[in-house]
CSV table of N, CA and C in Angstrom, one decimal:
chain,number,residue,atom,x,y,z
A,1089,MET,N,8.6,17.5,-5.0
A,1089,MET,CA,7.7,17.7,-5.2
A,1089,MET,C,6.6,18.1,-3.9
A,1090,LYS,N,5.5,18.8,-4.4
A,1090,LYS,CA,5.0,19.2,-3.1
A,1090,LYS,C,3.4,17.9,-3.4
A,1091,ILE,N,2.7,17.8,-1.9
A,1091,ILE,CA,1.5,17.1,-2.0
A,1091,ILE,C,0.6,17.8,-1.0
A,1092,LYS,N,-0.4,17.4,-1.0
A,1092,LYS,CA,-1.4,17.9,0.2
A,1092,LYS,C,-2.0,16.9,0.7
A,1093,VAL,N,-1.9,16.6,1.7
A,1093,VAL,CA,-2.3,15.6,2.3
A,1093,VAL,C,-3.5,15.4,3.6
A,1094,TRP,N,-4.1,14.5,3.4
A,1094,TRP,CA,-5.2,14.1,4.2
A,1094,TRP,C,-5.4,13.6,5.7
A,1095,THR,N,-5.0,13.9,7.0
A,1095,THR,CA,-5.0,12.8,7.8
A,1095,THR,C,-6.1,13.0,9.1
A,1096,ASP,N,-5.8,11.9,9.6
A,1096,ASP,CA,-7.0,11.7,10.8
A,1096,ASP,C,-6.2,12.4,12.2
A,1097,ASN,N,-6.6,12.6,13.2
A,1097,ASN,CA,-6.5,13.1,14.5
A,1097,ASN,C,-5.1,12.2,14.8
A,1098,ASN,N,-4.6,11.1,14.3
A,1098,ASN,CA,-3.4,10.3,14.7
A,1098,ASN,C,-2.6,10.8,13.9
A,1099,ASN,N,-2.6,11.4,13.1
A,1099,ASN,CA,-1.7,11.7,11.8
A,1099,ASN,C,-1.7,10.6,10.3
A,1100,ARG,N,-2.8,10.0,10.8
A,1100,ARG,CA,-2.5,8.6,9.6
A,1100,ARG,C,-3.1,9.4,8.2
A,1101,LEU,N,-2.4,8.7,7.5
A,1101,LEU,CA,-2.4,9.6,5.9
A,1101,LEU,C,-4.0,8.7,5.2
A,1102,LEU,N,-5.3,9.7,5.1
A,1102,LEU,CA,-6.2,9.4,4.7
A,1102,LEU,C,-6.2,9.5,3.1
A,1103,ASN,N,-5.4,10.6,2.6
A,1103,ASN,CA,-5.8,10.7,1.3
A,1103,ASN,C,-4.3,11.8,0.4
A,1104,TRP,N,-4.0,11.7,-0.2
A,1104,TRP,CA,-3.0,13.0,-0.9
A,1104,TRP,C,-3.5,13.6,-2.3
A,1105,ALA,N,-3.0,14.4,-2.6
A,1105,ALA,CA,-2.7,14.7,-3.7
A,1105,ALA,C,-1.7,15.7,-4.4
A,1106,TYR,N,-1.5,16.0,-5.6
A,1106,TYR,CA,-0.5,16.3,-5.8
A,1106,TYR,C,-0.7,18.2,-5.9
A,1107,MET,N,0.2,19.1,-5.8
A,1107,MET,CA,-0.1,20.3,-5.3
A,1107,MET,C,1.0,21.4,-6.1
A,1108,ASN,N,0.6,22.2,-6.8
A,1108,ASN,CA,1.8,23.1,-7.2
A,1108,ASN,C,3.0,23.6,-6.8
A,1109,ASP,N,4.0,23.4,-7.1
A,1109,ASP,CA,5.5,23.6,-6.7
A,1109,ASP,C,5.1,25.0,-6.2
A,1110,SER,N,4.3,25.9,-6.4
A,1110,SER,CA,4.6,27.5,-5.6
A,1110,SER,C,3.7,27.3,-4.6
A,1111,ARG,N,3.2,26.4,-4.1
A,1111,ARG,CA,2.1,26.7,-2.9
A,1111,ARG,C,3.4,26.3,-2.0
A,1112,SER,N,3.2,26.7,-0.7
A,1112,SER,CA,4.1,26.9,0.6
A,1112,SER,C,3.9,25.7,1.6
A,1113,VAL,N,5.1,25.0,2.1
A,1113,VAL,CA,5.0,23.9,2.7
A,1113,VAL,C,3.9,24.6,4.2
A,1114,GLY,N,3.2,23.6,4.8
A,1114,GLY,CA,2.7,23.9,5.9
A,1114,GLY,C,1.2,23.3,5.8
A,1115,PRO,N,0.6,24.3,6.8
A,1115,PRO,CA,-1.0,24.2,7.2
A,1115,PRO,C,-1.7,24.6,5.9
A,1116,THR,N,-2.7,24.2,5.9
A,1116,THR,CA,-3.8,24.7,4.4
A,1116,THR,C,-5.2,25.6,5.4
A,1117,ASP,N,-5.5,25.9,4.4
A,1117,ASP,CA,-6.9,27.0,5.4
A,1117,ASP,C,-8.1,26.1,5.6
A,1118,ASP,N,-7.9,24.7,4.9
A,1118,ASP,CA,-8.9,23.8,5.1
A,1118,ASP,C,-8.2,22.7,6.5
A,1119,GLY,N,-7.3,23.1,6.6
A,1119,GLY,CA,-6.8,22.2,8.1
A,1119,GLY,C,-5.9,20.8,7.2
A,1120,GLN,N,-6.1,21.0,6.5
A,1120,GLN,CA,-5.0,19.6,6.0
A,1120,GLN,C,-3.6,20.5,5.7
A,1121,GLN,N,-1.9,19.6,5.4
A,1121,GLN,CA,-1.2,20.3,5.2
A,1121,GLN,C,-0.5,19.8,4.0
A,1122,ILE,N,0.7,20.7,3.5
A,1122,ILE,CA,1.1,20.6,2.3
A,1122,ILE,C,2.4,20.2,2.5
A,1123,ILE,N,3.4,19.2,2.1
A,1123,ILE,CA,4.3,18.8,2.5
A,1123,ILE,C,5.2,18.4,1.0
A,1124,GLU,N,6.7,18.2,1.4
A,1124,GLU,CA,7.5,18.3,0.0
A,1124,GLU,C,8.3,16.6,0.3
A,1125,ILE,N,8.2,16.1,-0.9
A,1125,ILE,CA,8.4,14.3,-1.2
A,1125,ILE,C,9.4,14.4,-2.3
A,1126,ASP,N,10.3,13.5,-2.3
A,1126,ASP,CA,10.7,13.2,-3.2
A,1126,ASP,C,10.4,12.0,-4.4
A,1127,SER,N,9.4,11.2,-3.6
A,1127,SER,CA,8.9,10.5,-4.3
A,1127,SER,C,7.5,10.0,-3.7
A,1128,THR,N,6.6,9.4,-4.2
A,1128,THR,CA,5.0,9.2,-3.7
A,1128,THR,C,5.5,7.5,-3.4
A,1129,ASP,N,6.4,7.0,-3.4
A,1129,ASP,CA,6.9,6.0,-2.9
A,1129,ASP,C,6.4,5.6,-1.4
A,1130,GLY,N,5.5,4.9,-1.0
A,1130,GLY,CA,5.1,4.9,0.7
A,1130,GLY,C,3.9,5.8,0.7
A,1131,LEU,N,3.2,6.1,0.0
A,1131,LEU,CA,2.0,7.0,0.5
A,1131,LEU,C,1.1,6.2,0.1
A,1132,TYR,N,0.9,5.2,1.2
A,1132,TYR,CA,-0.3,4.4,1.3
A,1132,TYR,C,-1.3,4.7,2.1
A,1133,GLU,N,-2.5,5.1,1.7
A,1133,GLU,CA,-3.8,5.2,2.4
A,1133,GLU,C,-4.1,4.3,3.5
A,1134,ASN,N,-4.1,5.1,4.6
A,1134,ASN,CA,-4.6,3.9,5.5
A,1134,ASN,C,-3.8,2.9,5.9
A,1135,HIS,N,-2.6,3.7,5.5
A,1135,HIS,CA,-1.1,2.4,6.0
A,1135,HIS,C,-0.2,3.2,5.9
A,1136,ALA,N,-0.2,4.5,6.8
A,1136,ALA,CA,1.3,5.5,6.4
A,1136,ALA,C,0.9,6.4,7.6
A,1137,SER,N,1.8,7.3,8.1
A,1137,SER,CA,1.4,7.7,8.9
A,1137,SER,C,2.4,9.7,8.3
A,1138,ILE,N,2.0,10.5,8.7
A,1138,ILE,CA,2.6,11.7,8.5
A,1138,ILE,C,3.4,12.2,9.6
A,1139,ILE,N,5.0,12.0,9.6
A,1139,ILE,CA,5.3,12.5,11.2
A,1139,ILE,C,6.7,13.6,10.7
A,1140,ASP,N,6.3,15.0,11.2
A,1140,ASP,CA,7.1,16.1,11.1
A,1140,ASP,C,7.5,16.2,9.0
A,1141,GLY,N,6.4,16.4,8.8
A,1141,GLY,CA,6.0,16.8,7.5
A,1141,GLY,C,6.5,15.3,6.5
A,1142,GLN,N,7.3,13.9,6.9
A,1142,GLN,CA,7.3,12.8,6.4
A,1142,GLN,C,6.7,12.0,6.6
A,1143,VAL,N,6.5,10.9,5.6
A,1143,VAL,CA,5.5,10.0,5.1
A,1143,VAL,C,6.5,8.7,5.6
A,1144,VAL,N,5.8,8.3,6.7
A,1144,VAL,CA,6.1,6.9,7.3
A,1144,VAL,C,5.3,5.7,7.0
A,1145,PRO,N,5.3,5.1,6.1
A,1145,PRO,CA,4.6,3.6,5.7
A,1145,PRO,C,4.6,3.0,6.9
A,1146,ASP,N,3.7,2.3,7.1
A,1146,ASP,CA,3.5,1.3,8.1
A,1146,ASP,C,4.6,0.0,8.0
A,1147,ALA,N,5.4,-0.3,9.0
A,1147,ALA,CA,6.3,-1.1,9.0
A,1147,ALA,C,5.6,-3.0,8.5
A,1148,GLY,N,6.3,-3.2,7.6
A,1148,GLY,CA,5.7,-4.9,6.9
A,1148,GLY,C,4.6,-4.8,6.2
A,1149,TYR,N,3.8,-3.8,6.0
A,1149,TYR,CA,2.7,-3.3,5.2
A,1149,TYR,C,3.1,-3.8,3.4
A,1150,ASP,N,2.8,-4.2,2.7
A,1150,ASP,CA,3.0,-5.0,1.5
A,1150,ASP,C,1.7,-4.5,0.8
A,1151,PRO,N,1.4,-3.3,0.1
A,1151,PRO,CA,0.4,-2.9,-0.6
A,1151,PRO,C,0.2,-4.4,-2.2
A,1152,ASP,N,1.0,-4.9,-2.4
A,1152,ASP,CA,0.7,-5.9,-3.4
A,1152,ASP,C,0.1,-7.0,-3.0
A,1153,ALA,N,0.1,-7.6,-1.3
A,1153,ALA,CA,-0.5,-8.4,-0.6
A,1153,ALA,C,-1.9,-7.9,-0.1
A,1154,ASP,N,-1.9,-6.7,-0.3
A,1154,ASP,CA,-3.6,-5.9,-0.2
A,1154,ASP,C,-4.3,-5.9,-1.1
A,1155,ARG,N,-4.0,-6.5,-2.2
A,1155,ARG,CA,-4.6,-6.0,-3.4
A,1155,ARG,C,-6.1,-7.1,-3.6
A,1156,PRO,N,-7.2,-6.7,-3.8
A,1156,PRO,CA,-8.1,-8.5,-4.2
A,1156,PRO,C,-7.8,-8.6,-5.3
A,1157,ALA,N,-7.6,-10.2,-4.9
A,1157,ALA,CA,-7.7,-11.4,-6.0
A,1157,ALA,C,-8.8,-11.2,-6.9
A,1158,PRO,N,-8.5,-11.2,-8.4
A,1158,PRO,CA,-9.6,-11.2,-9.1
A,1158,PRO,C,-10.6,-12.2,-9.1
A,1159,ASP,N,-11.9,-12.2,-9.2
A,1159,ASP,CA,-12.7,-13.2,-9.3
A,1159,ASP,C,-12.4,-14.2,-10.4
A,1160,PRO,N,-12.8,-15.9,-10.4
A,1160,PRO,CA,-12.4,-16.7,-11.2
A,1160,PRO,C,-13.4,-16.4,-12.4
A,1161,SER,N,-12.8,-16.6,-13.9
A,1161,SER,CA,-13.7,-16.7,-15.0
A,1161,SER,C,-14.6,-18.0,-15.2
A,1162,PRO,N,-15.6,-17.6,-15.7
A,1162,PRO,CA,-16.5,-19.0,-15.8
A,1162,PRO,C,-15.9,-20.1,-16.2
A,1163,GLU,N,-14.9,-20.0,-16.8
A,1163,GLU,CA,-14.2,-21.2,-17.6
A,1163,GLU,C,-13.4,-21.6,-16.3
A,1164,GLN,N,-12.5,-21.1,-15.2
A,1164,GLN,CA,-12.1,-21.1,-14.3
A,1164,GLN,C,-13.6,-21.9,-13.4
A,1165,GLN,N,-14.1,-21.5,-13.3
A,1165,GLN,CA,-14.9,-22.0,-12.2
A,1165,GLN,C,-15.7,-23.3,-12.9
A,1166,LEU,N,-15.7,-23.7,-13.9
A,1166,LEU,CA,-16.2,-24.6,-14.6
A,1166,LEU,C,-14.9,-25.8,-14.6
A,1167,LEU,N,-13.8,-25.6,-14.6
A,1167,LEU,CA,-12.4,-26.6,-14.7
A,1167,LEU,C,-12.6,-26.7,-13.1
A,1168,ALA,N,-12.7,-26.0,-12.1
A,1168,ALA,CA,-12.7,-26.4,-10.7
A,1168,ALA,C,-13.8,-27.3,-10.3
A,1169,ASN,N,-15.0,-27.2,-11.0
A,1169,ASN,CA,-16.2,-28.1,-10.6
A,1169,ASN,C,-16.1,-29.2,-11.1
A,1170,LEU,N,-15.2,-29.3,-12.3
A,1170,LEU,CA,-15.1,-30.1,-13.2
A,1170,LEU,C,-13.9,-31.7,-12.5
A,1171,THR,N,-13.0,-30.7,-12.1
A,1171,THR,CA,-11.7,-31.3,-11.1
A,1171,THR,C,-12.5,-31.7,-9.5
A,1172,LEU,N,-13.1,-31.2,-9.3
A,1172,LEU,CA,-13.5,-31.7,-7.8
A,1172,LEU,C,-14.8,-32.8,-8.0
A,1173,GLU,N,-15.4,-32.8,-9.3
A,1173,GLU,CA,-16.2,-34.1,-9.5
A,1173,GLU,C,-15.7,-35.3,-10.0
A,1174,VAL,N,-14.6,-35.3,-10.6
A,1174,VAL,CA,-13.5,-36.1,-11.1
A,1174,VAL,C,-12.5,-36.7,-9.6
A,1175,ALA,N,-12.3,-35.9,-8.7
A,1175,ALA,CA,-12.1,-36.0,-7.1
A,1175,ALA,C,-12.6,-37.0,-6.7
A,1176,GLN,N,-14.1,-36.3,-6.5
A,1176,GLN,CA,-15.3,-37.2,-5.6
A,1176,GLN,C,-15.4,-38.5,-6.3
A,1177,LEU,N,-15.6,-38.7,-7.6
A,1177,LEU,CA,-15.7,-40.1,-8.1
A,1177,LEU,C,-14.5,-40.9,-8.3
A,1178,LYS,N,-13.1,-40.5,-8.1
A,1178,LYS,CA,-12.3,-41.5,-7.9
A,1178,LYS,C,-12.3,-41.8,-6.3
A,1179,ALA,N,-12.6,-40.8,-5.4
A,1179,ALA,CA,-12.6,-41.3,-4.0
A,1179,ALA,C,-13.6,-42.4,-4.1
A,1180,ALA,N,-14.8,-42.0,-4.6
A,1180,ALA,CA,-15.7,-43.3,-4.6
A,1180,ALA,C,-15.7,-44.5,-4.8
A,1181,LYS,N,-15.0,-44.9,-5.9
A,1181,LYS,CA,-14.2,-45.5,-6.7
A,1181,LYS,C,-13.4,-46.6,-5.7
A,1182,SER,N,-12.5,-45.9,-5.4
A,1182,SER,CA,-11.0,-46.4,-4.7
A,1182,SER,C,-12.0,-47.1,-3.1
A,1183,SER,N,-12.7,-46.5,-2.8
A,1183,SER,CA,-13.9,-46.8,-1.1
A,1183,SER,C,-14.4,-48.2,-1.5
A,1184,ASP,N,-14.6,-48.5,-2.7
A,1184,ASP,CA,-15.7,-49.9,-3.1
A,1184,ASP,C,-14.8,-51.0,-3.3
C-alpha cells in the first residue's frame, strides 16, 4: 500500500495518509513524500522516522503506555474519598 508522509527537517514522522496505489513513490509537489509499505504498524506520529523510504519506529516506544488514562468516574472518586476517610479514621483510632 502507498501512503503520503509529512516529516520535519529531521525526517521525523509528523502525519500520514493513505494514497491511491496508482501514485508514484517519491517526493510530492507540496514537499512531502509517498512511500510504499506492507503494514501501517509502526506509523507512530512523533515517534518514528522515515529513513530511505522505510518507517523506523523509535526503539522502546510503547503506544499503549502513551495513551492517557481515562478520568475516574464520579462513583470511583466517591469510593476513593470514602476509602481515604476510613483509613484516616482507623489511623486516628489506633493512635489513641
